[in-house]
mmCIF file of C-alpha atoms in Angstrom:
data_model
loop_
_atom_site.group_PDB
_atom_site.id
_atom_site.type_symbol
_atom_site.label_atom_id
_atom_site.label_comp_id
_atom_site.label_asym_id
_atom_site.label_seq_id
_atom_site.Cartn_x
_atom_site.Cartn_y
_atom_site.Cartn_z
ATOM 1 C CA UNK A 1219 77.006 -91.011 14.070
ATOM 2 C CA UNK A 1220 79.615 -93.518 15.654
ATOM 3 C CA UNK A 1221 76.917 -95.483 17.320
ATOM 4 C CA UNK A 1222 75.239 -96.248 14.413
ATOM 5 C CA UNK A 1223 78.498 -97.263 12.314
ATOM 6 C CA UNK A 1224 79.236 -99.416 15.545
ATOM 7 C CA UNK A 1225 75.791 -100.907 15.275
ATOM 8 C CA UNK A 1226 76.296 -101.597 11.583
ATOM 9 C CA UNK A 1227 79.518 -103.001 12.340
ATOM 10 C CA UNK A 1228 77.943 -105.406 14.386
ATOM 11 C CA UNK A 1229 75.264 -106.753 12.422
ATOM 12 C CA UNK A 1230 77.470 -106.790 9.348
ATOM 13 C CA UNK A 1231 79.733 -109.272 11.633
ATOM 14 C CA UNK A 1232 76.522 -111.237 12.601
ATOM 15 C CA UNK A 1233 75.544 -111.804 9.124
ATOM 16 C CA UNK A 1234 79.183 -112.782 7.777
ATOM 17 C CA UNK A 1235 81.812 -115.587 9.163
ATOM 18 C CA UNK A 1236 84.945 -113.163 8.902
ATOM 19 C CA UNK A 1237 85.483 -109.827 7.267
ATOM 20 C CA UNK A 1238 88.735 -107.862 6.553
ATOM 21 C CA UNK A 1239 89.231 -104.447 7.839
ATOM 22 C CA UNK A 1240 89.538 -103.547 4.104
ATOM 23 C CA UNK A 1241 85.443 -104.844 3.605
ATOM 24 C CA UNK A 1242 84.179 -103.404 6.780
ATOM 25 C CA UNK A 1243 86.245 -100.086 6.058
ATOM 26 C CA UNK A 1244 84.189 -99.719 2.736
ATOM 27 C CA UNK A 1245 80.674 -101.042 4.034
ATOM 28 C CA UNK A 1246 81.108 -98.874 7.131
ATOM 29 C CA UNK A 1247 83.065 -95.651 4.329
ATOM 30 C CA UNK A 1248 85.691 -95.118 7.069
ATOM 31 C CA UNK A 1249 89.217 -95.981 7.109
ATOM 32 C CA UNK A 1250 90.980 -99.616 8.412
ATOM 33 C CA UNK A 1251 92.181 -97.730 11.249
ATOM 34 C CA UNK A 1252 88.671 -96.423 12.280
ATOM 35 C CA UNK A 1253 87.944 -99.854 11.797
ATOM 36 C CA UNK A 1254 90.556 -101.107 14.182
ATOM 37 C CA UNK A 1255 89.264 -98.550 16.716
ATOM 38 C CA UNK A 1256 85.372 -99.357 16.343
ATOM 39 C CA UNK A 1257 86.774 -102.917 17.495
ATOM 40 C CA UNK A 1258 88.287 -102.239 20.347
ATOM 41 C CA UNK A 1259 85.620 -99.810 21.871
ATOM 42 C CA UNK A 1260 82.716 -102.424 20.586
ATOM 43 C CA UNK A 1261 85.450 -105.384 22.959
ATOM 44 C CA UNK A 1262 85.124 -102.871 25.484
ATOM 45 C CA UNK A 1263 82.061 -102.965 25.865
ATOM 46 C CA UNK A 1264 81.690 -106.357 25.599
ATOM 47 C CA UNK A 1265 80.698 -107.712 22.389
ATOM 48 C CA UNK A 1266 82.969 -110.465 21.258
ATOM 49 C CA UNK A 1267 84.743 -108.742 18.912
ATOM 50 C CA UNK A 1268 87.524 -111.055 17.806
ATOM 51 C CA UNK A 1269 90.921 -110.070 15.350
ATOM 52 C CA UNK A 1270 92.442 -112.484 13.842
ATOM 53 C CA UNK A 1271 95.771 -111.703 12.072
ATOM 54 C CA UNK A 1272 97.077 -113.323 8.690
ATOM 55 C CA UNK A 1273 96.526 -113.035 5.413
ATOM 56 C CA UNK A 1274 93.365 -115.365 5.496
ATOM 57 C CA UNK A 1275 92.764 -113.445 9.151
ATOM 58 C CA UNK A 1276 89.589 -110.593 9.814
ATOM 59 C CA UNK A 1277 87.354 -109.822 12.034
ATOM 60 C CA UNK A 1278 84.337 -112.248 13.870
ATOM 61 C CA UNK A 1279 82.174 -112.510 16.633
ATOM 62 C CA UNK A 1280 82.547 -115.651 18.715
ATOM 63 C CA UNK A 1281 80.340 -117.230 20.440
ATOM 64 C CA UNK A 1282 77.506 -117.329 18.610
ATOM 65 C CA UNK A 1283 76.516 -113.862 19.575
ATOM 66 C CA UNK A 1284 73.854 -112.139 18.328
ATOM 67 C CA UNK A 1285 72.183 -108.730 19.286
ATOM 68 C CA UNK A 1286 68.823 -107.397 19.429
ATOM 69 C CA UNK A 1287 68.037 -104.446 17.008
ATOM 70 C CA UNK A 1288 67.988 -102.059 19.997
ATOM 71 C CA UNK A 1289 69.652 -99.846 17.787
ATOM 72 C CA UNK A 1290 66.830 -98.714 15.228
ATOM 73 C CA UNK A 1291 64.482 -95.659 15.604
ATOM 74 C CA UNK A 1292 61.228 -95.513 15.264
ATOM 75 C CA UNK A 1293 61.706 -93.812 11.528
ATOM 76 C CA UNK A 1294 64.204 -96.504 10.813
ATOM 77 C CA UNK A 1295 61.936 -98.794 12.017
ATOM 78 C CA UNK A 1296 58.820 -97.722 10.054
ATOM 79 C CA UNK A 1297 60.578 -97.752 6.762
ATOM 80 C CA UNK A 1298 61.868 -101.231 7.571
ATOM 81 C CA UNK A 1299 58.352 -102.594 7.926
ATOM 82 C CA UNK A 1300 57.478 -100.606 4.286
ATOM 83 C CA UNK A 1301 59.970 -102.302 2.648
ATOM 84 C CA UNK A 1302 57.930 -105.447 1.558
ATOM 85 C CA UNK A 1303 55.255 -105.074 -0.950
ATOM 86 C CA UNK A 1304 52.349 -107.501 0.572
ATOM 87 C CA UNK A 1305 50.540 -108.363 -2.655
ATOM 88 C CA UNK A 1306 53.567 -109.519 -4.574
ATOM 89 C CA UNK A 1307 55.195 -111.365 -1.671
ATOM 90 C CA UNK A 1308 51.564 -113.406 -1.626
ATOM 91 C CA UNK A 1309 51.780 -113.709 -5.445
ATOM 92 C CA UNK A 1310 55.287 -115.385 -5.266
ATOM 93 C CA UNK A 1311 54.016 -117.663 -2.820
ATOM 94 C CA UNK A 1312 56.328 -115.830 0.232
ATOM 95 C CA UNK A 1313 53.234 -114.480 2.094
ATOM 96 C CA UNK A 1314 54.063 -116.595 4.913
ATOM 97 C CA UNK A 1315 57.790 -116.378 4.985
ATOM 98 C CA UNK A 1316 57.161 -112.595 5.037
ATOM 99 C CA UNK A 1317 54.488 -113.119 7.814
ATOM 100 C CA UNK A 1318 57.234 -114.743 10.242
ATOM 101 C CA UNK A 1319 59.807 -112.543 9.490
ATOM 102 C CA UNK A 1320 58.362 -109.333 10.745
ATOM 103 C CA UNK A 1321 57.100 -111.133 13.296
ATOM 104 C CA UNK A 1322 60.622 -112.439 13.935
ATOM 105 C CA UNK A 1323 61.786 -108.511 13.984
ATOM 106 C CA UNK A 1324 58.884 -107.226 15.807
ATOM 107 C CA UNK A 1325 59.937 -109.793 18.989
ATOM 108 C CA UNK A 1326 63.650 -108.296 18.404
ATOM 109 C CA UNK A 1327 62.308 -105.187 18.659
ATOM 110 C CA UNK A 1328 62.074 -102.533 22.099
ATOM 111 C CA UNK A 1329 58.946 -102.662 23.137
ATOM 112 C CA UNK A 1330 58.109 -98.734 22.147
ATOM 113 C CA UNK A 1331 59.207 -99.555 18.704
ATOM 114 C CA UNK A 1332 56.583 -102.692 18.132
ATOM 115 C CA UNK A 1333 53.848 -100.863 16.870
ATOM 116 C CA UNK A 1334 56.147 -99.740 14.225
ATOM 117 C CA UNK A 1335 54.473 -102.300 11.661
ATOM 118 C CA UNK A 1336 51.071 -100.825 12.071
ATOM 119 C CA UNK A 1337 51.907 -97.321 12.092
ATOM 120 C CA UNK A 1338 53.413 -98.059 8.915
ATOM 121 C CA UNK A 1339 50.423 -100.205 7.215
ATOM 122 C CA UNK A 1340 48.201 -96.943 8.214
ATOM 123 C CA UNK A 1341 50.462 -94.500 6.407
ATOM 124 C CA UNK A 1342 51.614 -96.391 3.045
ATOM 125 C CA UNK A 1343 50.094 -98.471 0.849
ATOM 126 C CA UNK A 1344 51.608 -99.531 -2.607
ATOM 127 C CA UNK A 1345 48.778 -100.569 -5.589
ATOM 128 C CA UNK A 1346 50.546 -101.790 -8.536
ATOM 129 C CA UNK A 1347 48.503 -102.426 -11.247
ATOM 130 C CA UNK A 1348 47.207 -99.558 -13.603
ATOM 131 C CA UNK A 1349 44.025 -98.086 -13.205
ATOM 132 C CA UNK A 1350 40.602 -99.489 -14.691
ATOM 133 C CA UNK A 1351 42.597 -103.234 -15.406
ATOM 134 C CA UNK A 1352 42.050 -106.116 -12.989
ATOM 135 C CA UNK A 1353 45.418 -107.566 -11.786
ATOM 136 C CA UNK A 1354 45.662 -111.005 -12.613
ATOM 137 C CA UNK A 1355 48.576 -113.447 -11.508
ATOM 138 C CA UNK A 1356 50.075 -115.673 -13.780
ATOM 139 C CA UNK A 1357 49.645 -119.164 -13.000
ATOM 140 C CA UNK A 1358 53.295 -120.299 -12.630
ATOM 141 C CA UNK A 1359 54.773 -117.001 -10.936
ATOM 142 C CA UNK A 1360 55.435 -119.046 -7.324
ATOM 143 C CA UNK A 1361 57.362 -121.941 -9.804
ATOM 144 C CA UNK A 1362 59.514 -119.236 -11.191
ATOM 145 C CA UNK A 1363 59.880 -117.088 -7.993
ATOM 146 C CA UNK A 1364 61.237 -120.387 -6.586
ATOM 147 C CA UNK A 1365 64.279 -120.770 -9.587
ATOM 148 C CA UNK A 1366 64.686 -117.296 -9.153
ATOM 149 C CA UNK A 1367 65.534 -117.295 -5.249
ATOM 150 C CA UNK A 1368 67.384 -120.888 -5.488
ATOM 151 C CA UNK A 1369 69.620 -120.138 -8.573
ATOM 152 C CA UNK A 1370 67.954 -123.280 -10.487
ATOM 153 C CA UNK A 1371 67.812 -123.030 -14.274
ATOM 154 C CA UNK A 1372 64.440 -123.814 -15.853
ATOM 155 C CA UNK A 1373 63.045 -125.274 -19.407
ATOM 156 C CA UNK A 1374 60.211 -122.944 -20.404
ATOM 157 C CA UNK A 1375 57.565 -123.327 -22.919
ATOM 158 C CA UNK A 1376 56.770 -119.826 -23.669
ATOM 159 C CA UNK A 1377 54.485 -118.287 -26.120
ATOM 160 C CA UNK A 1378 55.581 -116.270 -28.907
ATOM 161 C CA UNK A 1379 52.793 -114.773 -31.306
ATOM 162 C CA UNK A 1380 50.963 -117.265 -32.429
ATOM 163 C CA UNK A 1381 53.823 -120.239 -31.823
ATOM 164 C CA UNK A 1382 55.734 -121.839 -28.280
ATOM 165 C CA UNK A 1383 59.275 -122.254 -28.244
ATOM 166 C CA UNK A 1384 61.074 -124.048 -25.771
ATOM 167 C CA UNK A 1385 64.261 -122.099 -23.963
ATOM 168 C CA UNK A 1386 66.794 -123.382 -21.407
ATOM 169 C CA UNK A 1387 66.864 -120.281 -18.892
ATOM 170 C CA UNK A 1388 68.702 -118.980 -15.827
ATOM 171 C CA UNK A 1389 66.379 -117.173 -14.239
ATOM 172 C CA UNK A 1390 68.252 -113.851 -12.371
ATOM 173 C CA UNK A 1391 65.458 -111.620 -11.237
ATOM 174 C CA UNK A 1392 61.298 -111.111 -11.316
ATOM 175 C CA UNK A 1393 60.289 -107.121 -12.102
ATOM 176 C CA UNK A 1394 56.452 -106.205 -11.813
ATOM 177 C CA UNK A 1395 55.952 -103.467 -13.689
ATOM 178 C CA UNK A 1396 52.372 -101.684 -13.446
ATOM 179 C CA UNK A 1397 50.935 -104.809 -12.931
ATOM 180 C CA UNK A 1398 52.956 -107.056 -14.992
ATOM 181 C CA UNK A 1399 55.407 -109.741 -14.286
ATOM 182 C CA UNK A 1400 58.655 -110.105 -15.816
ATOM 183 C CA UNK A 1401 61.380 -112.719 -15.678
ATOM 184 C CA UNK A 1402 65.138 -111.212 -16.836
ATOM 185 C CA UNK A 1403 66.747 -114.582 -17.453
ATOM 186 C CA UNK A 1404 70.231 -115.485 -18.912
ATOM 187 C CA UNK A 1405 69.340 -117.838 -22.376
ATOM 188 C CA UNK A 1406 71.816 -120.931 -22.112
ATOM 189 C CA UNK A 1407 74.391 -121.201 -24.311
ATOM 190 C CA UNK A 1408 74.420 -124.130 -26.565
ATOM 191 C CA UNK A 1409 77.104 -125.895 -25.192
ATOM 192 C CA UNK A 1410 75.021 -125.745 -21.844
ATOM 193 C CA UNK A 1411 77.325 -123.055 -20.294
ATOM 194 C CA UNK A 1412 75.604 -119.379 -18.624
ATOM 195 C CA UNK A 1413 77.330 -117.258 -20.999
ATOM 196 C CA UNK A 1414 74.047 -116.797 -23.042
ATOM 197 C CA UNK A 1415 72.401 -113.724 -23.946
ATOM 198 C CA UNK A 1416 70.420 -111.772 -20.736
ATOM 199 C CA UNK A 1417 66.701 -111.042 -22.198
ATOM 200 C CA UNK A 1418 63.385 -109.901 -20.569
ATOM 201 C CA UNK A 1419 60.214 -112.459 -20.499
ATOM 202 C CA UNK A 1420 56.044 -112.022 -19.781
ATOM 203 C CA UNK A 1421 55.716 -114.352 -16.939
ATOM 204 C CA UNK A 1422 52.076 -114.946 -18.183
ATOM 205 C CA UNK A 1423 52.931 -115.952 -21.694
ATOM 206 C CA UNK A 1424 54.921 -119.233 -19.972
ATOM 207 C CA UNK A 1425 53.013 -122.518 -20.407
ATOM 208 C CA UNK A 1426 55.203 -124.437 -19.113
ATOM 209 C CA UNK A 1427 57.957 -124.528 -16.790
ATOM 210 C CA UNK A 1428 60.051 -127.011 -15.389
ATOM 211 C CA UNK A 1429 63.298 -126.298 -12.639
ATOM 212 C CA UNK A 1430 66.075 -128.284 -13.459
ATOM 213 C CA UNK A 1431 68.294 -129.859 -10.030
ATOM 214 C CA UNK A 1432 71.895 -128.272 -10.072
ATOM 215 C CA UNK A 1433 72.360 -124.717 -9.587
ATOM 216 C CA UNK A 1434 73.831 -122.489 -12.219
ATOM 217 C CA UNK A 1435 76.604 -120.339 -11.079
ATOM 218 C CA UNK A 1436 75.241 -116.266 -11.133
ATOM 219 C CA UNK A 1437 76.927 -113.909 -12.332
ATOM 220 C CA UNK A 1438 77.797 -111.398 -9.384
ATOM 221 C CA UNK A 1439 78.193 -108.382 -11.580
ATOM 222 C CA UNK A 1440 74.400 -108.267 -12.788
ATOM 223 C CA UNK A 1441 72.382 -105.428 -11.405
ATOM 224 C CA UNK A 1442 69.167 -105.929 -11.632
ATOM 225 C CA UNK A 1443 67.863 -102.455 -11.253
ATOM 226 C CA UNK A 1444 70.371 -101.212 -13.746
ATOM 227 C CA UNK A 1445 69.302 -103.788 -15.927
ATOM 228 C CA UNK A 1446 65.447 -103.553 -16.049
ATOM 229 C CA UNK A 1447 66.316 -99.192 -16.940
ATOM 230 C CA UNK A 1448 68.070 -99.875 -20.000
ATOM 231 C CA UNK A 1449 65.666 -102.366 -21.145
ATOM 232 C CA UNK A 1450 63.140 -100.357 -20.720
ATOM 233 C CA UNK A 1451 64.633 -97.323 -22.394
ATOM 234 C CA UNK A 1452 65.312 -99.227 -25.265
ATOM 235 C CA UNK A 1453 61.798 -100.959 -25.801
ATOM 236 C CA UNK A 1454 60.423 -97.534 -25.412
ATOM 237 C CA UNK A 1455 62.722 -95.984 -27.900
ATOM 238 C CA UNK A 1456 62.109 -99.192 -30.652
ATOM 239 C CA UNK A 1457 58.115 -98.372 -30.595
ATOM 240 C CA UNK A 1458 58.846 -94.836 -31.502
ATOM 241 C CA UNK A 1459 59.334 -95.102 -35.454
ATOM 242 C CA UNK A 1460 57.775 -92.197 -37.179
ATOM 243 C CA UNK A 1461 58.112 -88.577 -35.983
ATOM 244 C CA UNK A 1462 55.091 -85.400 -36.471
ATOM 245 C CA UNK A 1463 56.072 -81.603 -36.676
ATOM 246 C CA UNK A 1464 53.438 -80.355 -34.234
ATOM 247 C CA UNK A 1465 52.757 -76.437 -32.917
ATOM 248 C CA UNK A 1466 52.106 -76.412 -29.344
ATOM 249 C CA UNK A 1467 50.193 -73.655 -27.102
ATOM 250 C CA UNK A 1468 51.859 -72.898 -23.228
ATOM 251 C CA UNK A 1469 49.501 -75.018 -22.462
ATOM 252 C CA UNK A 1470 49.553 -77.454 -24.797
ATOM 253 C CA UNK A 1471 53.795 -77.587 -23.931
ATOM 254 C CA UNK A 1472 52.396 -78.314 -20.026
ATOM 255 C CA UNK A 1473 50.150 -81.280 -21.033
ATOM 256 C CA UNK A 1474 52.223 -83.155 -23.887
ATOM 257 C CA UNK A 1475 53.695 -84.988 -21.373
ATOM 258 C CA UNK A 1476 50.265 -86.707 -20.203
ATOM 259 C CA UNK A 1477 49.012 -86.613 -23.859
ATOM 260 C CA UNK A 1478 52.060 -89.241 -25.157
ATOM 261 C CA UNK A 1479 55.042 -91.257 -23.795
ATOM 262 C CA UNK A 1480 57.109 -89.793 -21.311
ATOM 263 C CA UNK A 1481 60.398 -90.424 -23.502
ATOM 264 C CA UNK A 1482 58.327 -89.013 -26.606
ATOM 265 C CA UNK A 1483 57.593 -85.911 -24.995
ATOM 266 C CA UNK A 1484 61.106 -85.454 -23.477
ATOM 267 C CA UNK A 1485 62.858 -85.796 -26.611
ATOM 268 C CA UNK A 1486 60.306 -83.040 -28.229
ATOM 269 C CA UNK A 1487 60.771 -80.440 -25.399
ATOM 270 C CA UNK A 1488 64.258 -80.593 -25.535
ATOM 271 C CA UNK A 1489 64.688 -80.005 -29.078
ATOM 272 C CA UNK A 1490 61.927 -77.371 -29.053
ATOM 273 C CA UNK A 1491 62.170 -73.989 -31.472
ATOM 274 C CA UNK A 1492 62.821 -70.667 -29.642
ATOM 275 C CA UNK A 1493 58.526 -69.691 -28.758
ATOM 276 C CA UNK A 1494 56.867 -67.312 -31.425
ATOM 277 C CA UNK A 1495 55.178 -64.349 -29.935
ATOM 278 C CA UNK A 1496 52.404 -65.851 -29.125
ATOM 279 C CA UNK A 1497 54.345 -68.142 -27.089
ATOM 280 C CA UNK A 1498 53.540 -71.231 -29.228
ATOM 281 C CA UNK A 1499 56.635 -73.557 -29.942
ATOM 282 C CA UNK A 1500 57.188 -76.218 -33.188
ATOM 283 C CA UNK A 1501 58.505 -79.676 -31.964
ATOM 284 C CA UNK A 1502 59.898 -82.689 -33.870
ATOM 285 C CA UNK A 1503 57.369 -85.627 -32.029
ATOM 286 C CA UNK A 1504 58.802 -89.374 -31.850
ATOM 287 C CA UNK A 1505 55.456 -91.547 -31.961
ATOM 288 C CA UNK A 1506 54.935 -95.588 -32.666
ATOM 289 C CA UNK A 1507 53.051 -94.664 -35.971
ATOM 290 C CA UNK A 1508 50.339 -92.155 -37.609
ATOM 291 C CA UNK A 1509 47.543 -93.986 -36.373
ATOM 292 C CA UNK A 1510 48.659 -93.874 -32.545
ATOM 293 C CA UNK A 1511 49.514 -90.099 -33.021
ATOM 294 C CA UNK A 1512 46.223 -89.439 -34.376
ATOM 295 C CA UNK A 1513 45.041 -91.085 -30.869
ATOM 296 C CA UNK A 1514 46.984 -89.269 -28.202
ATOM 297 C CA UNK A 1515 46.923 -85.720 -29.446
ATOM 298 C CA UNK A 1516 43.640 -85.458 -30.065
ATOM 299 C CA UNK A 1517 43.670 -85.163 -26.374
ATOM 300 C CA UNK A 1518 45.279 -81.523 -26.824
ATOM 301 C CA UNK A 1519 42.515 -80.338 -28.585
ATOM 302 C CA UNK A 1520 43.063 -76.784 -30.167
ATOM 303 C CA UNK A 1521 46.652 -76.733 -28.046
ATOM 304 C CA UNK A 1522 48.120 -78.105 -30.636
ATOM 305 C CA UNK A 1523 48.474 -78.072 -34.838
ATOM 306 C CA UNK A 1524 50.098 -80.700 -36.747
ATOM 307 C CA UNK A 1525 52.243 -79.521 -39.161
ATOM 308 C CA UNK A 1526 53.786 -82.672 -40.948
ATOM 309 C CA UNK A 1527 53.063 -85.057 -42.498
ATOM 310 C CA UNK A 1528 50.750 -83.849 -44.388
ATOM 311 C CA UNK A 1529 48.307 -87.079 -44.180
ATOM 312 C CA UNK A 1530 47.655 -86.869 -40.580
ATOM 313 C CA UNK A 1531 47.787 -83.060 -40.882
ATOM 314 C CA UNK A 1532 44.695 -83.339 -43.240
ATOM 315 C CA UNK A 1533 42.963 -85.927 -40.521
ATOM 316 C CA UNK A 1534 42.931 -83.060 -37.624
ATOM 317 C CA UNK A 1535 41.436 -80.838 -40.346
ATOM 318 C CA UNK A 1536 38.802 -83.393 -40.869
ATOM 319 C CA UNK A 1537 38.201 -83.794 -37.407
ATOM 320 C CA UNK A 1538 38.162 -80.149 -36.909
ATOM 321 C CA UNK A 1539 35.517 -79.587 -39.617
ATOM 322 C CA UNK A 1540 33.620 -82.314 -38.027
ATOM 323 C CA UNK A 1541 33.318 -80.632 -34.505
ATOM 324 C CA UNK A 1542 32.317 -77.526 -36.203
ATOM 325 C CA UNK A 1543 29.519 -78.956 -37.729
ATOM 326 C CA UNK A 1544 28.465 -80.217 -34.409
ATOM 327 C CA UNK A 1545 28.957 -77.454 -32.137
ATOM 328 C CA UNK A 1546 28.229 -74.634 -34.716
ATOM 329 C CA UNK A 1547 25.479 -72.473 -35.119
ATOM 330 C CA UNK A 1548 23.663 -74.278 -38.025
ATOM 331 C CA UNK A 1549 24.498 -77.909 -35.985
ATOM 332 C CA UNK A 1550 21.571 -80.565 -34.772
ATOM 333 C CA UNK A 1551 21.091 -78.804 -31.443
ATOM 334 C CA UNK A 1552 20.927 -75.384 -32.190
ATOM 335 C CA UNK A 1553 18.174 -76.311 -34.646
#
C-alpha cells in the first residue's frame, strides 16, 4: 500500500514543477504529515526529493529526475495498454502519436511486463458502431480533434434541417456515441467573450470549419463525462411525448426493456400496478408518438395488451385479426 502511494508520489512530482503538501495530501488521500514522511523515506532512498518552505514553497524533484515505471504490475499494466480506443485515435488523426507513446511506455517498462500490450490486444477489443450500420468518419473530425486538444475556437458552418448557419465555437470535448461523433462546444457570446451557452453538435453535419489563432481560456469546472449524461437524459426524455396504458405478461415485464427505450421502460416498471393473479401488471408507457409505439411493441407479441388510447388500441386488434386470418384454420395454407 505505501509503495504504491510512494510511487504515485513520485510520478505526480515528475509531471508537476512544485506541489504543496496540501495537493499531494489529497491526490495521494493521506494527511500533510504522511506527506512529510513519504518525503523523507522517498530522500532516503535517494530520489531527489526536495522541500521548499514559504508560502509560494512545495515539494520538487531536482535534477531533472525521472523514473522508470518499475512500479506497475502486470494487471496495472494490461489495463494501461486498454485504455486507448485504436479506431478513434486513427479517426482523430492521433494514430501515430498513440503508436509512439506505447512504444515510449513499453521501453520504460521491465522487461517481464513488455508483452503487456499484446496480452491485452488478445483479450479486449472495443467495436463502436451499432450493429448492421457501416461506420463512417466525418470528413473534418481530425480539424476539430485538433481545436479540441489545443483550446482554439473555431467558425463552423453547420447544417441545420434543410439550412447552414454559421457559429463561433469553443470546442471543449469530442464524445462518440455508438458510432457517432459529437462536439460539446461553448457558443460565443456576442461580445466575443466564452460565457456562451454549452450545446452538443453532429460532427458530420459540419461543412465547414475553420480554427481561429488565439486560444480561448477553458473553463476548469466542465466535466465532460458529467456533461454528455445529462444531455443525454434530457434528449431522451424530450422524444418521449405521448404515453400508452399497456398490460404486460412476466414475460412481457422481462423483455420491455429490449422492446423500447431504456428510460421508457424504466419509468413504466417503476410506476407499475401491484400484478393481478395472473401475474400480469398495467403500466403508464412514455413513447416518442403512436406511430413509434405501434413499432416497438409489436415485438411483445401476445405479452402485452394496449389499453389506451383507444386508436392504437384498435390497431393491435387489427393486427391481431390479421394474424388470425393467416395462421387460422380456414387461412391460405391450411387450404
Amino acid at each position: 500500500m505505501r509503495a504504491a502511494r510512494l510511487i504515485k508520489m513520485v510520478l505526480l512530482l515528475q509531471s508537476r514543477p512544485t506541489m504543496t503538501a496540501a495537493e499531494l495530501a489529497r491526490e495521494l488521500e493521506v494527511s500533510e504529515r504522511t506527506v512529510t514522511r513519504d518525503a523523507q523515506a522517498l530522500s532516503e532512498a535517494g530520489v531527489p526529493v526536495y522541500a521548499e518552505r514559504g508560502r509560494a514553497g512545495g515539494y520538487r524533484l531536482i535534477g531533472g529526475y525521472r523514473t522508470r515505471l518499475t512500479g506497475l504490475a502486470r494487471g496495472e499494466a494490461e489495463a494501461l495498454f486498454l485504455s486507448g480506443v485504436p479506431g478513434a485515435l486513427r479517426e482523430m488523426g492521433l494514430e501515430d502519436a498513440a503508436s509512439a507513446a506505447r512504444l515510449k511506455v513499453s521501453a520504460a517498462l521491465l522487461p517481464s511486463l513488455r508483452d503487456a500490450s499484446r496480452t491485452a490486444a488478445q483479450r479486449f477489443h472495443l467495436d463502436a458502431p451499432n450493429w448492421f450500420r457501416e461506420p463512417e468518419t466525418p470528413e473534418l473530425l481530425p480539424a476539430v480533434a485538433d481545436a479540441v486538444w489545443d483550446d482554439r475556437p473555431i467558425t463552423a458552418r453547420y447544417r441545420r434541417g434543410e439550412d447552414e448557419v454559421v457559429r463561433e465555437l469553443e470546442p471543449y470535448g469530442l464524445v462518440l456515441k455508438a458510432g457517432v461523433w459529437y462536439l460539446c462546444a461553448r457558443v460565443a457570446a456576442a461580445d466575443g467573450g466564452g460565457d456562451g451557452p454549452f450545446r452538443v453538435y453532429r460532427i458530420d453535419r459540419f461543412s465547414a470549419v475553420e480554427p481561429g489563432e488565439a486560444r480561448f481560456a477553458r473553463d476548469e469546472g466542465f466535466d465532460l463525462p458529467a456533461f454528455w449524461s445529462e444531455r443525454a437524459e434530457q434528449f431522451a426524455r424530450s422524444i418521449l411525448r405521448a404515453e400508452v396504458v399497456v398490460r404486460l405478461s412476466p414475460r412481457g415485464v422481462r423483455q420491455l426493456p429490449y422492446a423500447v427505450d431504456a428510460l421508457s421502460a424504466r419509468e413504466a416498471l417503476d410506476g407499475a400496478d401491484a400484478p393481478d393473479a395472473d401475474g400480469w401488471v398495467r403500466v403508464t408507457l412514455p413513447v416518442e408518438s403512436e406511430e413509434v409505439a405501434h413499432t416497438q411493441l409489436r415485438g411483445l407479441g401476445p405479452e402485452v395488451e394496449v389499453l389506451a388510447p383507444a386508436a392504437l388500441r384498435e390497431r393491435f386488434a387489427a393486427d391481431a385479426r390479421r394474424s388470425a386470418a393467416l395462421y387460422g384454420a380456414e387461412g391460405p395454407a391450411a387450404t
